Coordinates of C-alpha atoms (C1' of nucleotides) in Angstrom, one line a residue:
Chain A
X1 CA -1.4 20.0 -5.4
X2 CA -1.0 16.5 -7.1
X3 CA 2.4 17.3 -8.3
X4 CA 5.5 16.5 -6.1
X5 CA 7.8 18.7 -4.4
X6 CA 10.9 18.1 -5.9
X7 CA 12.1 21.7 -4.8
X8 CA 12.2 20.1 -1.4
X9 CA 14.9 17.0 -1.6
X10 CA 18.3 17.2 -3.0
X11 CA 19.4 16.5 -6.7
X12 CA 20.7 13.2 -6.1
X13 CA 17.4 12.1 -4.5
X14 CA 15.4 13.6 -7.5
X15 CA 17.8 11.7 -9.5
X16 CA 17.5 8.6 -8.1
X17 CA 13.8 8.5 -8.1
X18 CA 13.8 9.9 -11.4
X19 CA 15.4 6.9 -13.1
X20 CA 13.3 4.9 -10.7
X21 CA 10.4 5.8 -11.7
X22 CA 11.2 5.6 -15.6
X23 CA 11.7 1.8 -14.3
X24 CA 8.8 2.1 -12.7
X25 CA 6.4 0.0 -15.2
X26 CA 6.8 -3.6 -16.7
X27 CA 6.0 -2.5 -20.5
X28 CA 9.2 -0.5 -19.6
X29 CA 11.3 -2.8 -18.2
X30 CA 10.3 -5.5 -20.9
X31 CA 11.2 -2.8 -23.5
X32 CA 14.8 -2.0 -21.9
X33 CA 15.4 -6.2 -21.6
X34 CA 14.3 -6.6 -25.3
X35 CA 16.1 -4.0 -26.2
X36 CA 19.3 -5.3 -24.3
X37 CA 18.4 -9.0 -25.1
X38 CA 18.8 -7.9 -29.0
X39 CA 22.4 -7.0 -28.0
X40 CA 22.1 -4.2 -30.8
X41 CA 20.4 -1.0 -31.6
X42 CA 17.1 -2.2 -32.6
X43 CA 14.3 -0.5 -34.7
X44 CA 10.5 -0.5 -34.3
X45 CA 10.2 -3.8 -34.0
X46 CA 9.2 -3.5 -30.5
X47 CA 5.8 -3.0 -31.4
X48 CA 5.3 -6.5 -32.7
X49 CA 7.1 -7.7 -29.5
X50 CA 4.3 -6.2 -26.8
X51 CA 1.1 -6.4 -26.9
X52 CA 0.7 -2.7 -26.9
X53 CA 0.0 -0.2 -29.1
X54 CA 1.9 2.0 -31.2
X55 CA 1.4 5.0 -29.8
X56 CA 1.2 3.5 -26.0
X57 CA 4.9 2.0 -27.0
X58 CA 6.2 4.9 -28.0
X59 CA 4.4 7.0 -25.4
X60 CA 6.9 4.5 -22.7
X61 CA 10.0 4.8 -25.2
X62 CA 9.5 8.6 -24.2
X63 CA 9.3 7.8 -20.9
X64 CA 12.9 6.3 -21.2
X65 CA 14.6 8.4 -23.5
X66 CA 13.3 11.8 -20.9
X67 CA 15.0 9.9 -18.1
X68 CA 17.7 9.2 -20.3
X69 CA 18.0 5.4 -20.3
X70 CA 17.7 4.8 -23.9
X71 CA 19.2 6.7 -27.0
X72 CA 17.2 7.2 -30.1
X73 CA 19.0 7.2 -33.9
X74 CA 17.9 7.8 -36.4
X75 CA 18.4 5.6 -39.5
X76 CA 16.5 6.9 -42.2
X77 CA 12.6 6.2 -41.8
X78 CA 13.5 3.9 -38.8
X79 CA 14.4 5.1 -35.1
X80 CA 17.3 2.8 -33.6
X81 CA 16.6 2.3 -30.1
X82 CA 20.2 1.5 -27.4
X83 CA 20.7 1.6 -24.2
X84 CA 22.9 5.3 -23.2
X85 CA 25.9 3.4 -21.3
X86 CA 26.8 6.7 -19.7
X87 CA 23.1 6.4 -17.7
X88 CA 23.5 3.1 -17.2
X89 CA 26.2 3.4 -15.5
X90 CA 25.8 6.3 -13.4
X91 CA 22.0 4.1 -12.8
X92 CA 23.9 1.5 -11.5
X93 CA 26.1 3.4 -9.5
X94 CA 23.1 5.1 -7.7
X95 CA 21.4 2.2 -6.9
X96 CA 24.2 0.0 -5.9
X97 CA 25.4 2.5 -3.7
X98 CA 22.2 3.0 -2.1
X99 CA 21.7 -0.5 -1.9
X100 CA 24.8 -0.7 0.5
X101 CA 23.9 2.3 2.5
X102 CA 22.2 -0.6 4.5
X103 CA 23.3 -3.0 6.6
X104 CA 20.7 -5.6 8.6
X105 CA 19.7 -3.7 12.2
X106 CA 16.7 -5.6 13.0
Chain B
X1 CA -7.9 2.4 -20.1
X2 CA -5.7 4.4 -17.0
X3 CA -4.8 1.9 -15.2
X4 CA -1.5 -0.7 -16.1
X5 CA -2.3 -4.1 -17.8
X6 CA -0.1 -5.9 -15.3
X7 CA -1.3 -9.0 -16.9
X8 CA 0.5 -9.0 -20.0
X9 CA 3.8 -9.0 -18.9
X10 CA 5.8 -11.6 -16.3
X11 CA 5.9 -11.8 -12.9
X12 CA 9.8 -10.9 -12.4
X13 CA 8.9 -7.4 -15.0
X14 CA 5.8 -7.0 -12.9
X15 CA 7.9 -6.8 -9.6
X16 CA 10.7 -5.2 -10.8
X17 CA 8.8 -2.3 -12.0
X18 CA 6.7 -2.6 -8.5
X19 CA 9.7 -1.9 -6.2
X20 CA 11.2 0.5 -8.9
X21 CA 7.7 2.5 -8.7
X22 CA 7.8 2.0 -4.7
X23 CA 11.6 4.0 -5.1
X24 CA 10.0 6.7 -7.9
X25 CA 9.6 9.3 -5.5
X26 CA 12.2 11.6 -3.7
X27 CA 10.0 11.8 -0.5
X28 CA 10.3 7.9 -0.5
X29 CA 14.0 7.6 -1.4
X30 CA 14.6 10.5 1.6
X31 CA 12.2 8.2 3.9
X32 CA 14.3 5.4 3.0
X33 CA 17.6 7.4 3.8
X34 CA 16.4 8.5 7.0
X35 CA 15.5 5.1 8.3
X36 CA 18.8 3.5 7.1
X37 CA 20.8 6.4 8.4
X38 CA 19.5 5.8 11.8
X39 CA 20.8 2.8 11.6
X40 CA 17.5 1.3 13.7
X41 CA 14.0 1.3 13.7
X42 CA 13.0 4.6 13.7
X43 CA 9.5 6.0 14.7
X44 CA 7.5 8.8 13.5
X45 CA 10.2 11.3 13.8
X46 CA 10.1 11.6 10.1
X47 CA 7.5 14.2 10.0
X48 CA 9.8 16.3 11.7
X49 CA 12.7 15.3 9.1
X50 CA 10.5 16.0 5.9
X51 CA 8.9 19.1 4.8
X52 CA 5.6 17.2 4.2
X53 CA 2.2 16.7 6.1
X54 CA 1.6 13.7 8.2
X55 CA -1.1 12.8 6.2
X56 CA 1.5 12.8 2.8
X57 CA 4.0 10.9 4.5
X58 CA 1.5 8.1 6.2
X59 CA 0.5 8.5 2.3
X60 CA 4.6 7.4 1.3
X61 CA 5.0 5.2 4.1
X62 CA 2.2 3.4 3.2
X63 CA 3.5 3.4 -0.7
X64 CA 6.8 1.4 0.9
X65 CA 4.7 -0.4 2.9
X66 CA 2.9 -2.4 0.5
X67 CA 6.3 -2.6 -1.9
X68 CA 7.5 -4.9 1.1
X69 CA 10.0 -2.7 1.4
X70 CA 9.1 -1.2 4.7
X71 CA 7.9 -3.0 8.1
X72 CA 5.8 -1.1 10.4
X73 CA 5.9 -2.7 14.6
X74 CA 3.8 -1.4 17.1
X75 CA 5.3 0.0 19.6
X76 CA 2.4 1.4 22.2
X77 CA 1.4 4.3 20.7
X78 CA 4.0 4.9 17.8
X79 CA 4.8 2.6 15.2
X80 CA 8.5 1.6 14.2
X81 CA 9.6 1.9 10.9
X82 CA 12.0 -0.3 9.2
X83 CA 13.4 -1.8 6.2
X84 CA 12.5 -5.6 5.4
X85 CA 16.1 -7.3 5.4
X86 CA 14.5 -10.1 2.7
X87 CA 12.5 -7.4 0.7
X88 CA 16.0 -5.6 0.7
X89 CA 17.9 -8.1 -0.2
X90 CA 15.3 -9.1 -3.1
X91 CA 15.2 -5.6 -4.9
X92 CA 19.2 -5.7 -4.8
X93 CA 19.1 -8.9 -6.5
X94 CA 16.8 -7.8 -8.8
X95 CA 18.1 -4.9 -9.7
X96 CA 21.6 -6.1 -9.9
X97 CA 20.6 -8.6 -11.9
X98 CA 18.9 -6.9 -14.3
X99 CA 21.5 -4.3 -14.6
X100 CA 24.1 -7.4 -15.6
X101 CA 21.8 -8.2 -18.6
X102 CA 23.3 -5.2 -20.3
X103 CA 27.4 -4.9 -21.9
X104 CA 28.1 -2.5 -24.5
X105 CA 27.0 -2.8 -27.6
X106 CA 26.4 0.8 -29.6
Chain C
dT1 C1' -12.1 9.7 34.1
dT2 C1' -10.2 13.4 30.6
dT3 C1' -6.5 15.0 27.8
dT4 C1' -2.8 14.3 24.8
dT5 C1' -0.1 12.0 21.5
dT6 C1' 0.4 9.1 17.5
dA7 C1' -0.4 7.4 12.9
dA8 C1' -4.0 5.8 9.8
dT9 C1' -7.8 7.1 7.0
dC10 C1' -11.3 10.1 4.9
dG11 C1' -12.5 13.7 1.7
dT12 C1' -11.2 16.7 -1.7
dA13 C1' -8.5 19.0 -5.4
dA14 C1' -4.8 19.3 -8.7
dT15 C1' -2.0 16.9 -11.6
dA16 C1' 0.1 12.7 -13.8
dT17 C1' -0.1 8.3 -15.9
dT18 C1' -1.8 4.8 -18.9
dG19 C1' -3.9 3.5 -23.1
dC20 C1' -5.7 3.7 -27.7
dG21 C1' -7.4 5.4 -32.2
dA22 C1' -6.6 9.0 -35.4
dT23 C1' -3.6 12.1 -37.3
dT24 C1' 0.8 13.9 -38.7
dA25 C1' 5.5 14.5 -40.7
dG26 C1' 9.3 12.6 -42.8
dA27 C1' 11.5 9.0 -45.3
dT28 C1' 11.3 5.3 -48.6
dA29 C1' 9.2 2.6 -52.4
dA30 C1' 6.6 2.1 -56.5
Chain D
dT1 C1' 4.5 12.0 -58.8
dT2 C1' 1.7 8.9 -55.5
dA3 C1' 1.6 5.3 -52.2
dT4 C1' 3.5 3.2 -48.2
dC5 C1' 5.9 2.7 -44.0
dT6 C1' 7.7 4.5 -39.5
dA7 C1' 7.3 6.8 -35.3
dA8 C1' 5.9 10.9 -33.0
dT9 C1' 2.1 13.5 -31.5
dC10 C1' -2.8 14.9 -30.7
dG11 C1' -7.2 14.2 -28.4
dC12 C1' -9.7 11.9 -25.3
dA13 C1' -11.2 8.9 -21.4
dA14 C1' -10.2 6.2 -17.3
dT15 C1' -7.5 5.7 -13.5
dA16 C1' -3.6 6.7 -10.3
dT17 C1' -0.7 9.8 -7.7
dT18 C1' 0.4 13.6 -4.8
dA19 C1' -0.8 16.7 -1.3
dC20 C1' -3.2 18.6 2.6
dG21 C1' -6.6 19.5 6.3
dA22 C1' -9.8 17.2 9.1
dT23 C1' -11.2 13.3 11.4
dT24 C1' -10.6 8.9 13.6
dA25 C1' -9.0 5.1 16.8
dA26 C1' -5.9 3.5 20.0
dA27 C1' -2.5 4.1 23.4
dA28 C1' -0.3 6.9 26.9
dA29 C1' -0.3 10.6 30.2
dA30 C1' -2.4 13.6 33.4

DNA sequence: TTTTTTAATCGTAATATTGCGATTAGATAA
DNA sequence: TTATCTAATCGCAATATTACGATTAAAAAA
């Protein structure tokens, strides 16, 4: 026990909870808006933008890429950190379309 | 350590990653499904829907529940599940939102 | 009344997440 | 070469999540 069932729902509701949950934590989502804010690839620079650790930072920036939400480069010593446009997308397409799924009933 | 330090980051991050983390499990997404697929409030006919225990899915409902995302009315002996039209209406906006922050760049 | 139904909660176990310091491996700089 | 910088990973501890059976409380039915 403790682990969930994902054997049990279909792949799209796996997916959707999947990139969900990679959302599913503000150091994340204040990574994925610096990282968008920057309007570029940016480097490791994030670390002196949270007040988290370096190995807590990357631990999330895992977290991210496993989902696949954000790319990793590398660019010599540096890692380049962007947004993966493709997942993006197809995020945005799953949660827009679930958003519309409902309509006010009660 | 363990638990998230919730009060480092802003309150829009903090809630966003809330109602993502509410949406991070497929049990919760299929819940969600079910309930807008009705069309209605729906009672606790979703332990016949999912292959779960009662106990797990009081567990998930709960999980929405707190989120906002779900409203629970008592109806005699059941209780009437459905989504909260403002809670809705918030998470759309903030995920749309946030989803807008990000054109091309790499 | 007693019985049944409903859904929350309790108790427990397995696993996952969060966080950090320390270490590591690879690239760059001196 | 050696030193430094970068980012991943390891090891550990604290806490959270997931799941289920059992129990509980309240309403409905018999």
């Amino acid at each position: 026990m403790g682990s969930s069932k994902n054997d049990l729902f279909t792949s799209e509701q796996n997916r959707i909870a999947e990139l969900a949950k990679a959302l599913g934590h503000p150091a994340r989502i204040a990574i994925l808006e610096y990282v968008i804010r920057k309007n570029a690839c940016v480097c490791g620079d994030i670390v002196d933008e949270l007040p988290l650790s370096q190995s807590t930072i990357s631990q999330h920036l895992k977290a991210l890429k496993m989902a696949g939400i954000l790319q990793g480069n590398v660019e010599g010593a540096k890692i380049c950190y962007c947004i993966n446009p493709k997942v993006w997308t197809e995020l945005n397409t799953l949660m827009s379309h679930f958003f519309k799924t409902y309509t006010n009933c009660c």
